[in-house]
Coordinates of N, CA and C and ligand atoms in Angstrom, one line a residue:
X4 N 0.9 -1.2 0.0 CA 0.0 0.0 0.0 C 0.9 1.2 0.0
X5 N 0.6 2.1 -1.1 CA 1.6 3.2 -0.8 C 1.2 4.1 0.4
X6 N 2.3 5.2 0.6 CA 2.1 5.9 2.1 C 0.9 7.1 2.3
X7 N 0.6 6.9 3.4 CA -0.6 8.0 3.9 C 0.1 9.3 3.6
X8 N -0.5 10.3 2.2 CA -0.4 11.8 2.8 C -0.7 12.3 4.6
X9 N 0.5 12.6 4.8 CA 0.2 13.4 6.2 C -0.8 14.9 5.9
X10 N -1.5 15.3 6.7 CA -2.3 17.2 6.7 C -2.0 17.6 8.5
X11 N -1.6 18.4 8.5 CA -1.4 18.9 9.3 C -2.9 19.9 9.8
X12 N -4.0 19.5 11.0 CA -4.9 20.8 10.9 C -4.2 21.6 12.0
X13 N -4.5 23.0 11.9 CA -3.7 23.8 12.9 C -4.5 23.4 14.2
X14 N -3.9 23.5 15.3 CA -5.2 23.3 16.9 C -5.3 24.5 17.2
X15 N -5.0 25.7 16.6 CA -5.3 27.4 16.9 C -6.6 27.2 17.2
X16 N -7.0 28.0 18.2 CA -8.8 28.9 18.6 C -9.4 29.6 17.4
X17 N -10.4 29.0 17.5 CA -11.3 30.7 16.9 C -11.4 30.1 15.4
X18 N -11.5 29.0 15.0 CA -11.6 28.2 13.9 C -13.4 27.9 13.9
X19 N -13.4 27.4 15.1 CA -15.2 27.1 15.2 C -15.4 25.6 14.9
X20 N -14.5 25.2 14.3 CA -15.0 23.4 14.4 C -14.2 23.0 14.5
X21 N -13.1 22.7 15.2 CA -12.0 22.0 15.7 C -12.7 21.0 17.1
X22 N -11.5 20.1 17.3 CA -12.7 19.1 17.8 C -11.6 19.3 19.7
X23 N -13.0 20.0 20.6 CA -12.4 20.6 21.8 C -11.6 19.0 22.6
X24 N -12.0 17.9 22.3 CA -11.4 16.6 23.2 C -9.4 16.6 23.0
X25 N -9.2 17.4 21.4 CA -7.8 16.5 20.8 C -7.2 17.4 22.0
X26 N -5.8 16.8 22.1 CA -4.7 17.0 23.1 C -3.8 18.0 22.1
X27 N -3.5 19.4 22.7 CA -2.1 20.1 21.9 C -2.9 21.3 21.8
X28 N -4.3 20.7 22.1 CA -4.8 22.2 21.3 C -4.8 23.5 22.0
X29 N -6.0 24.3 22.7 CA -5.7 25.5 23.2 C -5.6 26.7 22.4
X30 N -5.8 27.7 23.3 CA -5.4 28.7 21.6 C -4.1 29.4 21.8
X31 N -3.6 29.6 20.6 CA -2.4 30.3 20.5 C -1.2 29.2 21.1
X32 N -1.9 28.4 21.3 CA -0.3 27.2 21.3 C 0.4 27.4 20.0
X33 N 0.0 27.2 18.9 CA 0.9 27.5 18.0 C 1.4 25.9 18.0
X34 N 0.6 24.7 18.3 CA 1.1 23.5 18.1 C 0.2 23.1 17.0
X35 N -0.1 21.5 16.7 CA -0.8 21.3 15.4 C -1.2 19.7 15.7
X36 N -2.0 19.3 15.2 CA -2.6 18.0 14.8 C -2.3 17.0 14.2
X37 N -1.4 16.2 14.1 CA -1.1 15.3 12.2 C -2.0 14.2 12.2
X38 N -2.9 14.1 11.0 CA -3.5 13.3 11.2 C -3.5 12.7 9.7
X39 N -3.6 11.2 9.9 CA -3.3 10.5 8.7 C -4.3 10.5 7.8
X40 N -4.5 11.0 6.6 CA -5.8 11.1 5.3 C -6.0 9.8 4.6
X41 N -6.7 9.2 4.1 CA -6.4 7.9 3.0 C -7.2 9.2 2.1
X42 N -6.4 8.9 0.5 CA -7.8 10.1 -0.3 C -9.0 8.6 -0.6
X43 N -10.4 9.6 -0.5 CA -11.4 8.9 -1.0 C -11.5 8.3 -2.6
X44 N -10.6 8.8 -3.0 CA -10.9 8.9 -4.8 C -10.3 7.8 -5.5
X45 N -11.0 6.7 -6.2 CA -10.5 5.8 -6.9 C -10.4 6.2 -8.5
X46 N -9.1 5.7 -9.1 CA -9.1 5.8 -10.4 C -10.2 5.1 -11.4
X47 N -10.6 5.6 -12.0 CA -11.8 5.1 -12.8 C -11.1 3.6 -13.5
X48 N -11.9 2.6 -13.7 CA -11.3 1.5 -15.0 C -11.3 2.2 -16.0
X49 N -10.0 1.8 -17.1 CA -10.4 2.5 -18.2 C -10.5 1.5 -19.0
X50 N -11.0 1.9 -20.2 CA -11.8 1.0 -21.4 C -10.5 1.6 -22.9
X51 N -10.8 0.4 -23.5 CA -9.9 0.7 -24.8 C -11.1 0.7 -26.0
X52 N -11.4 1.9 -27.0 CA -12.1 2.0 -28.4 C -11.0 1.4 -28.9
X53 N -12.1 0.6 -29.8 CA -11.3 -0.4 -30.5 C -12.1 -0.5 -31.8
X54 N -11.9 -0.4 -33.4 CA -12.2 -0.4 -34.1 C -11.8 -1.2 -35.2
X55 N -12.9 -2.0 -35.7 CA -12.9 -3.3 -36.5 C -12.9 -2.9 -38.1
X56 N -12.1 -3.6 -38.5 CA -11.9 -3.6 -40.8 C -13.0 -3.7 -40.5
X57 N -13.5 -3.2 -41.8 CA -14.9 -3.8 -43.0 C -14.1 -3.6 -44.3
X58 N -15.2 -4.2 -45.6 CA -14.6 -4.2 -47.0 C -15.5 -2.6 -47.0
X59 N -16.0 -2.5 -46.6 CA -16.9 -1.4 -47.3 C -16.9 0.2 -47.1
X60 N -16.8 0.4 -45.6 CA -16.1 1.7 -45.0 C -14.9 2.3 -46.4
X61 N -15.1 3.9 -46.8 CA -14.0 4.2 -47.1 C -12.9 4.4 -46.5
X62 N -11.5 4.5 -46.9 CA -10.7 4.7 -45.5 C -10.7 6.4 -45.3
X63 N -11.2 7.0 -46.4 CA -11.1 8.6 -46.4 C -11.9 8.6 -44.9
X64 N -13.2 8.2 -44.7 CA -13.9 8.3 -44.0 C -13.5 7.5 -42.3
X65 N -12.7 6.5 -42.8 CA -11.9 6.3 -40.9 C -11.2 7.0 -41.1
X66 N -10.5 7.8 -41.9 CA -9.0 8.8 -41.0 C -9.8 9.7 -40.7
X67 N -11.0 10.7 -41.2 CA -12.2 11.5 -40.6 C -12.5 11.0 -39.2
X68 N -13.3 10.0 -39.6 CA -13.6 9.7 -37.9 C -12.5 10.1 -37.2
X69 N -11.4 9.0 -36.8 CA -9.9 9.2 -36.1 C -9.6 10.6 -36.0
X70 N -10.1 11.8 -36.6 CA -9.7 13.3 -36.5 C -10.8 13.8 -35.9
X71 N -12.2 13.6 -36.3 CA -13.1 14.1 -35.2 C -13.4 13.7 -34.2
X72 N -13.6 12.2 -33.6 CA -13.9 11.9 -32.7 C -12.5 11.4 -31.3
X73 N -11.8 10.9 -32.1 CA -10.4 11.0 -31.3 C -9.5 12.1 -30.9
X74 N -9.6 12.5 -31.9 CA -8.6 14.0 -31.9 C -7.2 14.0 -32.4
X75 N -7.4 12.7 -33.3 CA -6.2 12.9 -34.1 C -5.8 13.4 -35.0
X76 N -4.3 13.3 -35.2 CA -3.7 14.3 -36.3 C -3.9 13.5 -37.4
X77 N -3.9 14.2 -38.7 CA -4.0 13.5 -39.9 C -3.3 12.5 -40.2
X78 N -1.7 12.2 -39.6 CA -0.8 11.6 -39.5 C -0.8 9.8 -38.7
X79 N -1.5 10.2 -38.1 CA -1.7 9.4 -36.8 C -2.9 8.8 -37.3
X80 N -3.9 9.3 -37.2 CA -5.5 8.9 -37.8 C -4.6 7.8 -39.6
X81 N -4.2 8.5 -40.3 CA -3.9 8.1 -41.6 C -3.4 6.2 -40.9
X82 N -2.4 6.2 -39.8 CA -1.5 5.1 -39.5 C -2.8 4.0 -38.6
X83 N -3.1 4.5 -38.0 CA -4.3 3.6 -37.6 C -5.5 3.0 -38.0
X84 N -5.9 3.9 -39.1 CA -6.5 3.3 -40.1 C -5.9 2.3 -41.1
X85 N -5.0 2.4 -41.3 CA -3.7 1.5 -42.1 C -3.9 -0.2 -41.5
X86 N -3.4 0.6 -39.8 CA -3.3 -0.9 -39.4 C -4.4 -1.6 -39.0
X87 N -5.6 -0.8 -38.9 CA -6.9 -1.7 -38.5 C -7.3 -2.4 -39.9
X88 N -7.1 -1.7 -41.1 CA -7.1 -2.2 -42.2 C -6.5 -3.6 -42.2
X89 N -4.7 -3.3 -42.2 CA -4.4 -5.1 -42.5 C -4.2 -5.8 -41.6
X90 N -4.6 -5.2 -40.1 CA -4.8 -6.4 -38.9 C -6.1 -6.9 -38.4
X91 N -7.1 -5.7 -39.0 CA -8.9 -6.2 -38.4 C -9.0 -5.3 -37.5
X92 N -8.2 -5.1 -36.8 CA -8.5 -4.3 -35.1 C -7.3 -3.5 -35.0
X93 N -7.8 -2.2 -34.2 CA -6.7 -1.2 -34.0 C -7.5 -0.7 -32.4
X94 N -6.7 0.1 -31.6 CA -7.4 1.0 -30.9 C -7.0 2.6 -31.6
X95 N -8.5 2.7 -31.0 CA -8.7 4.6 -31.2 C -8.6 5.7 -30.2
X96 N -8.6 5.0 -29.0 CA -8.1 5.3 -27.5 C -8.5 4.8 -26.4
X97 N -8.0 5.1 -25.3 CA -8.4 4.3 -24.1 C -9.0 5.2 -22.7
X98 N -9.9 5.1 -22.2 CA -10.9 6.4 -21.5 C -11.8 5.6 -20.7
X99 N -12.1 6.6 -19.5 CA -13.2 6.0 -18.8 C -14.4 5.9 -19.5
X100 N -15.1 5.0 -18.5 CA -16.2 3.9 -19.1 C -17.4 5.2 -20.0
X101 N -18.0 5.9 -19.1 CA -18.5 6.7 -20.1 C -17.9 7.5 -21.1
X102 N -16.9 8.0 -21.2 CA -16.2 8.3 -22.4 C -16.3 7.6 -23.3
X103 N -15.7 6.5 -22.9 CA -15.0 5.2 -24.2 C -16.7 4.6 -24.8
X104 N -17.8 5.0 -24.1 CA -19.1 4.1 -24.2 C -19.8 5.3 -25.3
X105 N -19.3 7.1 -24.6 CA -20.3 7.8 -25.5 C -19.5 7.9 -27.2
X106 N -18.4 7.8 -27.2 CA -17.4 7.7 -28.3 C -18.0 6.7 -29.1
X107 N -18.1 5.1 -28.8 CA -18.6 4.4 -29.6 C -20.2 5.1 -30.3
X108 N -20.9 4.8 -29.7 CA -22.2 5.8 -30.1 C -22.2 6.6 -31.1
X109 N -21.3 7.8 -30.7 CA -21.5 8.7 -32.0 C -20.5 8.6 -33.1
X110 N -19.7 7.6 -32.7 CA -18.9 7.3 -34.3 C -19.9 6.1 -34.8
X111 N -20.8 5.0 -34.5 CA -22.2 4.1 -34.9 C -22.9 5.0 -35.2
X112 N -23.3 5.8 -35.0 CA -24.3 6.9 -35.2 C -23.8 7.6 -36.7
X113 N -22.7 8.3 -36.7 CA -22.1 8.8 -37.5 C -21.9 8.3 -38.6
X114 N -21.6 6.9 -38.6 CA -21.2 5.8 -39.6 C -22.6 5.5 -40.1
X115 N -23.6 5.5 -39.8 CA -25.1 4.9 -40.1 C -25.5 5.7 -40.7
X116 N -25.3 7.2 -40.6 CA -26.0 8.1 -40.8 C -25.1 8.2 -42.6
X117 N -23.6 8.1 -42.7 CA -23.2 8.1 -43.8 C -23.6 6.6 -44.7
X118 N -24.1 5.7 -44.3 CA -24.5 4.2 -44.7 C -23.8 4.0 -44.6
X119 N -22.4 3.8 -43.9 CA -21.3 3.0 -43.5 C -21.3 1.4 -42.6
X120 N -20.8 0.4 -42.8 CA -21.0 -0.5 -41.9 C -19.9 -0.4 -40.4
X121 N -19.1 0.4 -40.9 CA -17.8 0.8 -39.6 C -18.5 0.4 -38.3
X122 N -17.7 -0.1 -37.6 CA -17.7 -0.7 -35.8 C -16.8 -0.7 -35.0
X123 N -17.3 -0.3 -34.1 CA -16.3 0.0 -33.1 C -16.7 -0.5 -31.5
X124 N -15.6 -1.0 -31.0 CA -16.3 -1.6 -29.5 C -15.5 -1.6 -28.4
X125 N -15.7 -1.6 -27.2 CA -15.2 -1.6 -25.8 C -14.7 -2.4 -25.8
X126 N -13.5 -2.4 -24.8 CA -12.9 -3.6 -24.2 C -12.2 -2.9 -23.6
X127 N -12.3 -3.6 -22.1 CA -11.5 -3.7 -20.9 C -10.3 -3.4 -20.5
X128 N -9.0 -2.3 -20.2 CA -8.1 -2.1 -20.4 C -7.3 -3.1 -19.5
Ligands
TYC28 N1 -11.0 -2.0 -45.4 C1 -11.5 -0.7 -45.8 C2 -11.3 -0.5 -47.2 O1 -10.5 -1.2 -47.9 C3 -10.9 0.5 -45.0 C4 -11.2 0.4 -43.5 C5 -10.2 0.6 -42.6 C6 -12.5 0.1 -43.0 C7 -10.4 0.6 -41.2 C8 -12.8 0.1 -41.7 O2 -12.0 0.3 -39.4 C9 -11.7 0.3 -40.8 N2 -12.0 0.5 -47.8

């Protein structure tokens, strides 16, 4: 387990919610409290977009997608499309669950609306 951030609360008076039982406190001691925090916050799972060849999809139209919905560079979009081409599968990035969930959607969405058969899907990082 890595180590507890220490916080130091001041035990100075005149705060208004300091807790009167701790020992050190008083006012104007000019001493202090250490008390050990765990943070509440867990990193989210992240999810990998992942996007599948078809024969039918133009590729003009994946390196598009790859530039508006990913945010890639023409360069980068151009190479991922490449390789989802001659491997079947590429990723298009990796993000928490609602991200990576609203991503798929409007690139399906987007693809349908052009008659495209393009797919794209979650998986588990
Ligand atoms: N295979 C498609 C073609 O030859 C191009 C393509 C690339 C389609 C990547 C989908 O995810 C894809 N037109």
């Amino acid at each position: 387990m890595a180590p507890i951030p220490a916080r130091v609360i001041p035990a100075t008076s005149g705060g208004g919610d300091e807790d009167p039982g701790q020992p050190g406190g008083g006012s104007g001691s000019g001493t202090g409290v250490v008390t050990a925090t765990r943070p509440k916050t867990q990193k989210p799972s992240m999810y990998k977009v992942l996007m599948l060849n078809d024969d039918y999809t133009p590729m003009e139209f994946v390196v598009h997608v790859l530039e508006r919905f990913f945010n890639k560079s023409q360069e980068d979009a151009t190479q991922i499309m490449l390789h989802v081409h001659r491997r079947g599968v590429g990723i298009c990035g990796v993000y928490p669950y609602e991200i990576a969930e609203s991503k798929v959607t409007q690139v399906v969405d987007f693809a349908r609306k052009h008659q495209h058969p393009l797919q794209c899907i979650l998986e588990k990082d």
